[in-house]
Tab-separated table of C-alpha atoms and ligand atoms in Angstrom:
chain	number	residue	atom	x	y	z
A	1	UNK	CA	-5.168	-130.534	181.923
A	2	UNK	CA	-2.650	-133.413	180.841
A	3	UNK	CA	-3.901	-132.594	176.986
A	4	UNK	CA	-0.405	-133.739	175.548
A	5	UNK	CA	0.097	-136.952	177.835
A	6	UNK	CA	1.628	-139.607	176.026
A	7	UNK	CA	2.888	-136.741	173.157
A	8	UNK	CA	6.951	-136.741	172.062
A	9	UNK	CA	7.594	-133.501	171.263
A	10	UNK	CA	11.742	-132.324	169.761
A	11	UNK	CA	11.699	-129.336	171.127
A	12	UNK	CA	14.419	-127.461	168.628
A	13	UNK	CA	16.127	-124.609	169.395
A	14	UNK	CA	17.438	-121.904	166.825
A	15	UNK	CA	20.029	-119.159	167.806
A	16	UNK	CA	18.029	-115.804	168.865
A	17	UNK	CA	17.002	-113.941	172.405
A	18	UNK	CA	14.225	-115.652	171.901
A	19	UNK	CA	15.530	-118.540	173.286
A	20	UNK	CA	15.294	-117.843	176.452
A	21	UNK	CA	11.460	-117.714	175.748
A	22	UNK	CA	12.291	-121.400	175.086
A	23	UNK	CA	12.799	-121.945	178.679
A	24	UNK	CA	8.816	-121.076	179.207
A	25	UNK	CA	7.407	-122.995	176.643
A	26	UNK	CA	9.917	-126.144	177.707
A	27	UNK	CA	7.552	-126.002	180.798
A	28	UNK	CA	4.651	-125.394	179.791
A	29	UNK	CA	4.928	-128.460	177.441
A	30	UNK	CA	6.072	-130.544	180.231
A	31	UNK	CA	2.916	-129.239	182.421
A	32	UNK	CA	0.875	-130.024	180.069
A	33	UNK	CA	2.065	-133.946	180.337
A	34	UNK	CA	4.393	-133.848	177.209
A	35	UNK	CA	8.069	-135.502	176.507
A	36	UNK	CA	10.226	-133.041	175.666
A	37	UNK	CA	13.225	-133.951	173.754
A	38	UNK	CA	15.355	-130.572	173.168
A	39	UNK	CA	17.798	-130.323	170.003
A	40	UNK	CA	19.845	-126.925	170.311
A	41	UNK	CA	21.717	-125.444	167.475
A	42	UNK	CA	25.275	-124.229	168.195
A	43	UNK	CA	24.066	-120.390	167.903
A	44	UNK	CA	21.623	-121.775	170.477
A	45	UNK	CA	23.555	-122.816	172.905
A	46	UNK	CA	24.902	-118.489	173.031
A	47	UNK	CA	21.769	-118.006	173.947
A	48	UNK	CA	21.185	-120.280	176.541
A	49	UNK	CA	22.798	-122.556	178.050
A	50	UNK	CA	21.821	-126.745	177.291
A	51	UNK	CA	22.091	-127.475	181.234
A	52	UNK	CA	18.685	-125.341	181.547
A	53	UNK	CA	16.902	-127.181	179.307
A	54	UNK	CA	17.733	-130.039	180.074
A	55	UNK	CA	17.169	-129.402	183.916
A	56	UNK	CA	13.123	-128.413	182.408
A	57	UNK	CA	12.634	-130.870	180.001
A	58	UNK	CA	13.998	-133.818	182.139
A	59	UNK	CA	15.925	-135.125	179.096
A	60	UNK	CA	19.790	-134.874	177.749
A	61	UNK	CA	19.918	-132.107	175.427
A	62	UNK	CA	21.389	-132.919	171.643
A	63	UNK	CA	23.195	-130.494	169.597
A	64	UNK	CA	25.464	-132.290	167.428
A	65	UNK	CA	24.954	-135.055	164.204
A	66	UNK	CA	27.708	-136.634	165.557
A	67	UNK	CA	27.155	-137.344	169.289
A	68	UNK	CA	27.926	-140.874	170.359
A	69	UNK	CA	25.354	-141.304	173.093
A	70	UNK	CA	23.023	-142.646	170.154
A	71	UNK	CA	24.565	-146.509	169.429
A	72	UNK	CA	23.682	-146.585	165.816
A	73	UNK	CA	25.144	-143.186	166.431
A	74	UNK	CA	21.701	-141.659	164.263
A	75	UNK	CA	20.325	-139.300	166.805
A	76	UNK	CA	18.849	-137.735	163.734
A	77	UNK	CA	16.377	-140.922	162.799
A	78	UNK	CA	16.067	-141.786	166.431
A	79	UNK	CA	14.457	-138.473	167.683
A	80	UNK	CA	12.303	-138.346	164.985
A	81	UNK	CA	10.496	-141.503	164.648
A	82	UNK	CA	8.536	-141.059	167.974
A	83	UNK	CA	7.910	-137.605	167.376
A	84	UNK	CA	4.562	-136.678	167.430
A	85	UNK	CA	5.900	-133.288	166.151
A	86	UNK	CA	8.930	-131.212	166.062
A	87	UNK	CA	8.848	-128.154	167.003
A	88	UNK	CA	11.284	-124.708	166.178
A	89	UNK	CA	11.188	-122.337	168.787
A	90	UNK	CA	12.352	-119.826	167.819
A	91	UNK	CA	13.013	-120.127	164.486
A	92	UNK	CA	15.825	-118.216	163.046
A	93	UNK	CA	16.005	-116.424	159.388
A	94	UNK	CA	18.475	-118.118	158.980
A	95	UNK	CA	17.585	-121.590	159.871
A	96	UNK	CA	14.487	-120.872	158.115
A	97	UNK	CA	16.189	-120.147	154.667
A	98	UNK	CA	18.238	-123.601	155.752
A	99	UNK	CA	15.603	-125.370	156.068
A	100	UNK	CA	13.616	-124.362	152.920
A	101	UNK	CA	16.902	-125.420	150.642
A	102	UNK	CA	16.820	-129.123	152.312
A	103	UNK	CA	20.106	-128.311	154.242
A	104	UNK	CA	20.861	-130.792	157.070
A	105	UNK	CA	24.598	-129.705	158.220
A	106	UNK	CA	23.558	-129.909	161.171
A	107	UNK	CA	21.607	-132.280	163.706
A	108	UNK	CA	17.972	-129.680	164.114
A	109	UNK	CA	18.329	-129.617	160.258
A	110	UNK	CA	19.489	-132.304	160.003
A	111	UNK	CA	16.238	-133.788	161.537
A	112	UNK	CA	13.118	-131.675	160.463
A	113	UNK	CA	14.633	-133.254	156.825
A	114	UNK	CA	14.767	-136.285	157.756
A	115	UNK	CA	10.920	-136.678	159.866
A	116	UNK	CA	8.790	-139.066	158.392
A	117	UNK	CA	6.382	-136.295	157.664
A	118	UNK	CA	3.145	-138.554	157.873
A	119	UNK	CA	3.710	-138.877	161.175
A	120	UNK	CA	5.852	-136.016	162.389
A	121	UNK	CA	4.520	-132.380	162.494
A	122	UNK	CA	7.154	-129.675	161.255
A	123	UNK	CA	6.244	-126.718	163.370
A	124	UNK	CA	8.144	-123.173	163.120
A	125	UNK	CA	7.434	-120.417	165.351
A	126	UNK	CA	9.605	-117.925	163.860
A	127	UNK	CA	11.740	-114.828	165.639
A	128	UNK	CA	13.765	-112.252	164.315
A	129	UNK	CA	14.042	-108.362	164.053
A	130	UNK	CA	10.984	-106.489	161.960
A	131	UNK	CA	13.361	-105.891	158.877
A	132	UNK	CA	14.410	-109.496	158.602
A	133	UNK	CA	10.899	-110.579	158.876
A	134	UNK	CA	9.652	-108.225	156.339
A	135	UNK	CA	12.512	-109.124	154.051
A	136	UNK	CA	10.954	-110.535	150.789
A	137	UNK	CA	13.851	-113.633	151.198
A	138	UNK	CA	11.994	-114.479	155.118
A	139	UNK	CA	8.705	-114.012	152.906
A	140	UNK	CA	9.248	-115.746	149.897
A	141	UNK	CA	11.366	-118.758	152.535
A	142	UNK	CA	8.079	-118.220	154.571
A	143	UNK	CA	5.594	-119.178	152.089
A	144	UNK	CA	7.354	-122.075	149.908
A	145	UNK	CA	7.810	-123.411	153.876
A	146	UNK	CA	4.346	-123.239	154.548
A	147	UNK	CA	3.541	-124.922	150.855
A	148	UNK	CA	6.206	-127.491	151.414
A	149	UNK	CA	4.475	-128.436	154.617
A	150	UNK	CA	5.250	-126.793	157.729
A	151	UNK	CA	3.184	-124.827	160.257
A	152	UNK	CA	4.488	-121.415	160.580
A	153	UNK	CA	3.044	-120.059	164.199
A	154	UNK	CA	2.136	-116.048	163.462
A	155	UNK	CA	4.628	-113.770	165.078
A	156	UNK	CA	3.887	-111.325	167.883
A	157	UNK	CA	4.470	-107.105	167.478
A	158	UNK	CA	5.466	-104.742	169.789
A	159	UNK	CA	9.086	-104.171	171.540
A	160	UNK	CA	12.083	-105.711	170.212
A	161	UNK	CA	15.222	-107.058	171.878
A	162	UNK	CA	17.046	-104.969	169.483
A	163	UNK	CA	15.264	-101.563	170.906
A	164	UNK	CA	13.218	-101.007	167.452
A	165	UNK	CA	9.401	-101.676	167.436
A	166	UNK	CA	7.195	-103.961	165.044
A	167	UNK	CA	6.213	-107.818	163.788
A	168	UNK	CA	8.920	-110.210	164.220
A	169	UNK	CA	8.882	-111.372	168.288
A	170	UNK	CA	8.499	-115.077	168.849
A	171	UNK	CA	4.569	-115.901	170.347
A	172	UNK	CA	4.506	-116.283	174.041
A	173	UNK	CA	5.424	-119.518	175.641
A	174	UNK	CA	1.107	-119.836	175.678
A	175	UNK	CA	0.056	-119.061	172.411
A	176	UNK	CA	2.978	-121.470	171.112
A	177	UNK	CA	1.683	-124.552	173.389
A	178	UNK	CA	-2.202	-123.289	172.638
A	179	UNK	CA	-1.357	-123.567	169.134
A	180	UNK	CA	0.625	-127.285	169.278
A	181	UNK	CA	-2.676	-128.416	171.431
A	182	UNK	CA	-4.462	-127.251	168.196
A	183	UNK	CA	-2.226	-129.124	165.848
A	184	UNK	CA	-2.635	-132.289	167.679
A	185	UNK	CA	-6.035	-132.381	168.662
A	186	UNK	CA	-9.000	-134.617	167.208
A	187	UNK	CA	-10.450	-132.990	164.384
A	188	UNK	CA	-14.350	-134.635	164.937
A	189	UNK	CA	-15.655	-130.721	164.883
A	190	UNK	CA	-13.495	-129.825	161.482
A	191	UNK	CA	-15.845	-127.793	159.299
A	192	UNK	CA	-18.554	-126.738	162.177
A	193	UNK	CA	-19.962	-123.645	162.794
A	194	UNK	CA	-20.858	-123.435	166.978
A	195	UNK	CA	-21.888	-120.373	168.644
A	196	UNK	CA	-21.806	-120.134	172.503
A	197	UNK	CA	-22.605	-117.747	175.371
A	198	UNK	CA	-20.528	-117.276	178.478
A	199	UNK	CA	-20.292	-115.371	181.809
A	200	UNK	CA	-22.863	-113.045	183.674
A	201	UNK	CA	-24.574	-110.175	181.797
A	202	UNK	CA	-24.402	-106.622	183.835
A	203	UNK	CA	-27.731	-104.642	183.933
A	204	UNK	CA	-27.651	-101.295	184.631
A	205	UNK	CA	-29.263	-99.632	187.601
A	206	UNK	CA	-27.585	-95.844	186.775
A	207	UNK	CA	-24.399	-95.424	184.877
A	208	UNK	CA	-22.261	-97.115	187.792
A	209	UNK	CA	-24.263	-99.456	189.380
A	210	UNK	CA	-26.101	-102.454	188.165
A	211	UNK	CA	-27.379	-106.164	188.576
A	212	UNK	CA	-25.012	-109.597	187.665
A	213	UNK	CA	-24.152	-112.552	189.295
A	214	UNK	CA	-21.090	-114.941	190.092
A	215	UNK	CA	-20.330	-117.053	187.105
A	216	UNK	CA	-16.921	-116.382	186.306
A	217	UNK	CA	-17.137	-117.268	182.460
A	218	UNK	CA	-14.773	-120.473	183.092
A	219	UNK	CA	-16.282	-123.097	181.737
A	220	UNK	CA	-17.990	-121.350	178.905
A	221	UNK	CA	-14.478	-120.354	177.964
A	222	UNK	CA	-12.747	-123.868	178.274
A	223	UNK	CA	-15.934	-124.958	175.948
A	224	UNK	CA	-15.344	-122.379	173.323
A	225	UNK	CA	-11.256	-123.343	173.267
A	226	UNK	CA	-12.122	-127.337	172.981
A	227	UNK	CA	-14.667	-126.304	170.029
A	228	UNK	CA	-11.747	-124.883	168.414
A	229	UNK	CA	-9.076	-127.252	169.090
A	230	UNK	CA	-11.629	-129.782	167.571
A	231	UNK	CA	-11.279	-128.230	164.098
A	232	UNK	CA	-14.643	-125.984	164.863
A	233	UNK	CA	-15.388	-122.282	164.105
A	234	UNK	CA	-15.982	-120.370	167.548
A	235	UNK	CA	-17.980	-117.423	167.905
A	236	UNK	CA	-18.124	-116.868	171.880
A	237	UNK	CA	-20.359	-113.763	172.797
A	238	UNK	CA	-19.700	-113.105	176.108
A	239	UNK	CA	-20.835	-110.940	179.027
A	240	UNK	CA	-18.297	-108.894	181.816
A	241	UNK	CA	-14.838	-111.467	182.294
A	242	UNK	CA	-11.635	-111.285	183.683
A	243	UNK	CA	-11.232	-114.215	181.480
A	244	UNK	CA	-8.429	-114.794	178.394
A	245	UNK	CA	-9.682	-115.289	174.843
A	246	UNK	CA	-8.782	-118.715	173.635
A	247	UNK	CA	-6.199	-118.060	170.451
A	248	UNK	CA	-8.626	-118.465	167.370
A	249	UNK	CA	-11.538	-118.313	169.086
A	250	UNK	CA	-14.038	-115.375	167.981
A	251	UNK	CA	-15.079	-112.953	170.783
A	252	UNK	CA	-18.556	-110.386	170.594
A	253	UNK	CA	-17.944	-108.860	174.411
A	254	UNK	CA	-21.489	-107.587	175.381
A	255	UNK	CA	-22.820	-106.402	179.018
A	256	UNK	CA	-26.476	-106.614	179.773
A	257	UNK	CA	-29.130	-109.891	178.541
A	258	UNK	CA	-30.339	-107.739	175.192
A	259	UNK	CA	-27.171	-106.934	173.888
A	260	UNK	CA	-26.140	-110.814	174.412
A	261	UNK	CA	-29.326	-111.634	172.899
A	262	UNK	CA	-28.971	-109.588	170.076
A	263	UNK	CA	-25.408	-110.521	169.408
A	264	UNK	CA	-26.429	-114.446	169.115
A	265	UNK	CA	-29.590	-114.114	166.921
A	266	UNK	CA	-27.560	-111.724	164.204
A	267	UNK	CA	-24.667	-115.203	164.655
A	268	UNK	CA	-27.960	-118.043	164.278
A	269	UNK	CA	-27.635	-118.294	160.933
A	270	UNK	CA	-24.346	-119.179	160.760
A	271	UNK	CA	-23.717	-121.503	162.794
A	272	UNK	CA	-24.739	-125.534	163.352
A	273	UNK	CA	-24.782	-126.249	167.140
A	274	UNK	CA	-25.339	-123.428	170.255
A	275	UNK	CA	-24.506	-124.031	173.960
A	276	UNK	CA	-25.695	-121.456	176.187
A	277	UNK	CA	-23.606	-121.400	179.213
A	278	UNK	CA	-23.742	-117.707	179.873
A	279	UNK	CA	-25.636	-116.515	182.832
A	280	UNK	CA	-27.833	-114.444	181.783
A	281	UNK	CA	-29.436	-112.190	184.632
A	282	UNK	CA	-33.528	-113.005	184.418
A	283	UNK	CA	-34.280	-109.450	185.419
A	284	UNK	CA	-33.375	-105.905	184.349
A	285	UNK	CA	-34.507	-102.458	185.943
A	286	UNK	CA	-37.065	-101.252	183.672
A	287	UNK	CA	-36.045	-97.633	183.448
A	288	UNK	CA	-32.058	-97.694	184.729
A	289	UNK	CA	-31.623	-94.029	186.056
A	290	UNK	CA	-29.260	-92.074	182.999
A	291	UNK	CA	-27.491	-90.016	185.908
A	292	UNK	CA	-25.831	-91.742	189.372
A	293	UNK	CA	-28.472	-91.542	191.684
A	294	UNK	CA	-27.476	-89.117	194.468
A	295	UNK	CA	-28.562	-90.459	198.363
A	296	UNK	CA	-28.418	-86.783	198.958
A	297	UNK	CA	-30.444	-86.255	202.362
A	298	UNK	CA	-33.251	-88.982	201.497
A	299	UNK	CA	-32.906	-91.826	204.006
A	300	UNK	CA	-35.251	-94.300	202.143
A	301	UNK	CA	-32.970	-96.614	200.018
A	302	UNK	CA	-34.672	-96.013	195.683
A	303	UNK	CA	-36.630	-99.187	194.611
A	304	UNK	CA	-36.601	-100.588	191.064
A	305	UNK	CA	-39.241	-101.783	188.840
A	306	UNK	CA	-38.080	-104.830	186.727
A	307	UNK	CA	-38.819	-107.094	184.057
A	308	UNK	CA	-37.407	-110.050	182.725
A	309	UNK	CA	-35.251	-110.279	179.878
A	310	UNK	CA	-35.200	-112.122	177.042
A	311	UNK	CA	-34.968	-115.939	177.806
A	312	UNK	CA	-32.149	-116.714	174.855
A	313	UNK	CA	-32.136	-120.358	174.629
A	314	UNK	CA	-35.646	-121.161	174.562
A	315	UNK	CA	-35.822	-118.263	171.273
A	316	UNK	CA	-32.852	-120.051	169.957
A	317	UNK	CA	-34.345	-123.435	170.263
A	318	UNK	CA	-37.737	-121.858	168.862
A	319	UNK	CA	-35.819	-120.076	166.264
A	320	UNK	CA	-36.646	-122.019	162.556
A	321	UNK	CA	-33.260	-123.646	162.343
A	322	UNK	CA	-33.480	-124.984	165.341
A	323	UNK	CA	-37.550	-126.505	164.488
A	324	UNK	CA	-35.821	-128.038	161.229
A	325	UNK	CA	-33.518	-129.782	163.312
A	326	UNK	CA	-30.534	-127.737	161.031
A	327	UNK	CA	-28.928	-126.426	164.846
A	328	UNK	CA	-27.995	-128.450	168.330
A	329	UNK	CA	-28.585	-126.588	171.195
A	330	UNK	CA	-27.689	-127.004	174.487
A	331	UNK	CA	-28.044	-126.118	177.025
A	332	UNK	CA	-27.083	-125.512	181.058
A	333	UNK	CA	-29.278	-125.611	184.352
A	334	UNK	CA	-27.570	-124.532	187.392
A	335	UNK	CA	-29.818	-125.521	190.360
A	336	UNK	CA	-29.529	-125.868	194.271
A	337	UNK	CA	-31.398	-128.606	194.707
A	338	UNK	CA	-32.675	-131.562	192.703
A	339	UNK	CA	-30.823	-131.989	190.062
A	340	UNK	CA	-31.924	-133.962	187.948
A	341	UNK	CA	-35.586	-133.095	187.934
A	342	UNK	CA	-34.933	-129.785	186.997
A	343	UNK	CA	-32.281	-130.012	184.414
A	344	UNK	CA	-35.311	-133.112	183.072
A	345	UNK	CA	-38.026	-129.548	183.438
A	346	UNK	CA	-35.356	-127.167	181.595
A	347	UNK	CA	-34.712	-129.419	178.900
A	348	UNK	CA	-38.487	-129.820	177.870
A	349	UNK	CA	-39.406	-126.015	178.496
A	350	UNK	CA	-36.671	-124.827	176.613
A	351	UNK	CA	-36.851	-127.875	173.943
A	352	UNK	CA	-33.142	-128.036	173.673
A	353	UNK	CA	-31.361	-131.407	172.647
A	354	UNK	CA	-29.486	-131.497	175.745
A	355	UNK	CA	-29.583	-129.323	178.530
A	356	UNK	CA	-26.394	-130.023	181.226
A	357	UNK	CA	-26.962	-129.931	184.877
A	358	UNK	CA	-24.565	-128.344	187.740
A	359	UNK	CA	-25.471	-127.439	191.239
A	360	UNK	CA	-24.709	-123.740	190.998
A	361	UNK	CA	-23.268	-123.954	194.357
A	362	UNK	CA	-20.052	-126.695	193.108
A	363	UNK	CA	-19.660	-124.694	190.281
A	364	UNK	CA	-19.530	-120.773	190.328
A	365	UNK	CA	-16.218	-119.003	190.036
A	366	UNK	CA	-14.503	-122.289	190.536
A	367	UNK	CA	-12.213	-124.366	188.244
A	368	UNK	CA	-13.616	-127.624	188.601
A	369	UNK	CA	-17.473	-128.954	188.037
A	370	UNK	CA	-19.291	-131.872	187.690
A	371	UNK	CA	-22.291	-131.861	185.134
A	372	UNK	CA	-25.507	-134.463	184.843
A	373	UNK	CA	-26.293	-134.567	180.257
A	374	UNK	CA	-29.581	-134.815	180.416
A	375	UNK	CA	-31.814	-135.413	176.886
A	376	UNK	CA	-34.450	-137.218	175.416
A	377	UNK	CA	-32.531	-140.501	175.221
A	378	UNK	CA	-31.626	-140.380	179.392
A	379	UNK	CA	-29.138	-138.830	181.730
A	380	UNK	CA	-25.506	-139.454	183.022
A	381	UNK	CA	-22.807	-137.851	184.880
A	382	UNK	CA	-19.819	-136.648	183.413
A	383	UNK	CA	-17.979	-136.277	186.927
A	384	UNK	CA	-15.908	-134.297	188.534
A	385	UNK	CA	-12.799	-133.129	186.399
A	386	UNK	CA	-11.062	-129.294	185.903
A	387	UNK	CA	-13.437	-127.300	183.485
A	388	UNK	CA	-11.089	-128.136	180.937
A	389	UNK	CA	-11.527	-131.650	180.471
A	390	UNK	CA	-15.264	-131.408	181.054
A	391	UNK	CA	-15.470	-129.044	178.019
A	392	UNK	CA	-13.173	-131.586	176.078
A	393	UNK	CA	-15.547	-134.833	177.139
A	394	UNK	CA	-18.983	-132.386	176.173
A	395	UNK	CA	-16.987	-131.688	172.614
A	396	UNK	CA	-16.427	-135.011	172.257
A	397	UNK	CA	-20.573	-136.173	172.912
A	398	UNK	CA	-21.702	-133.535	170.917
A	399	UNK	CA	-19.543	-134.210	167.935
A	400	UNK	CA	-20.480	-137.122	168.429
A	401	UNK	CA	-23.710	-136.767	167.864
A	402	UNK	CA	-23.520	-134.670	164.856
A	403	UNK	CA	-21.153	-137.111	162.824
B	1	CTP	N1	-30.491	-119.018	179.554
B	1	CTP	C1	-30.712	-117.784	178.636
B	1	CTP	N2	-31.469	-116.997	178.949
B	1	CTP	C2	-31.869	-116.706	179.532
B	1	CTP	C3	-31.375	-117.095	180.993
B	1	CTP	C4	-30.906	-118.836	180.717
B	1	CTP	O1	-30.301	-118.481	177.707
B	1	CTP	N3	-32.541	-115.048	179.934
B	1	CTP	C5	-30.126	-120.195	179.705
B	1	CTP	C6	-28.583	-120.282	180.291
B	1	CTP	O2	-27.625	-119.823	179.716
B	1	CTP	C7	-28.871	-121.838	180.906
B	1	CTP	C8	-30.323	-122.314	180.339
B	1	CTP	O3	-30.776	-121.025	179.712
B	1	CTP	O4	-28.379	-122.324	179.964
B	1	CTP	C9	-30.915	-122.641	181.820
B	1	CTP	O5	-30.449	-120.949	182.651
B	1	CTP	P1	-30.562	-121.832	184.592
B	1	CTP	O6	-30.263	-119.957	185.082
B	1	CTP	O7	-29.907	-122.805	184.939
B	1	CTP	O8	-32.391	-121.108	184.330
B	1	CTP	P2	-33.178	-120.362	184.194
B	1	CTP	O9	-33.330	-120.514	182.861
B	1	CTP	O10	-33.164	-119.008	184.296
B	1	CTP	O11	-34.048	-120.460	185.469
B	1	CTP	P3	-34.706	-121.024	186.481
B	1	CTP	O12	-33.940	-119.486	186.760
B	1	CTP	O13	-35.821	-121.040	187.464
B	1	CTP	O14	-33.733	-121.351	187.061
């Protein structure tokens, strides 16, 4: 998805071994649709070449404030006036110390100082040895830079290039990309608290076998990510999936429908919106075996008495908070036929404000889908797109109805 389409980003590199990660970051920003202008300090060019960064950004790199390519010789003004954001990654301890004092003796620090702060955000992705990161001088500088309006991204922890282990690693390219998208997203869900379910559930038959379904969780995870980017506080109750939890989203991992029901009910009070996206197994074994069922010599397979799982969405829609209009409830309808009619029936049966209808055969395990928005006012289609784009449209529609 082109989350950064039409966004202009100055990617600044100061000196540090994490410069190798800036190449991947540059590529990720370009892939997300951004126009990237790379600016490197002299120290950065010791770690990675401008040729690499030019090839990845598709633009000549700037390294010096005396670069004569700009007709007025004012690269620090020209390159920052159109930019949505200056991202310094890696931001070395020395570079941050320099910024703190408003020094401007190279092009990148000059640009940070000269940027129009009301329109061009400054984002710093620090990278350094653990002792440098924990030094009181660095801590003071980071604190003051935050107070001065810079967004200082957290650091990663783990093995460092110097052989030591600890805090100070630059975040991975994908993590920085997510934070940048978040900073540049509309904040129409700011202050809202969103609770959602995602993925399949797994209902044990014995300790090694169980009933489940083919839901991947992709739609629910995309909704959680979009809501977070739009400023909401998100709690994601997830069944077993292989997906990475989006940055900034609080996750509660569960296995069965009963566990999912319990986790949702526990968090309802502090939620403004509930979205039921999980494919909850409708039935579970009444009495799962406590030990692995053995075949032995028996020819007859075992039989299980099944019992219904709680209908989480229906239960939430009936709670006092929802009935008094303080909780906006959205459900999905996975159908294989008669989509509109079945979705309308579910809207009524469950008591939700919105049902998002989709055809199971067009969504299970896939990265794209088509949705049918069904509410009391009528229906409209959200046309085929990636699940990330659909999620963004759904969150935009929800934000409009909450405002
Ligand atoms: N749902 C739920 N708890 C359940 C079953 C479903 O919260 N035990 C929610 C789903 O997350 C979805 C909506 O209810 O938002 C509809 O789910 P779906 O599987 O389409 O329908 P069912 O309610 O299971 O009904 P049916 O199987 O008859 O289509």
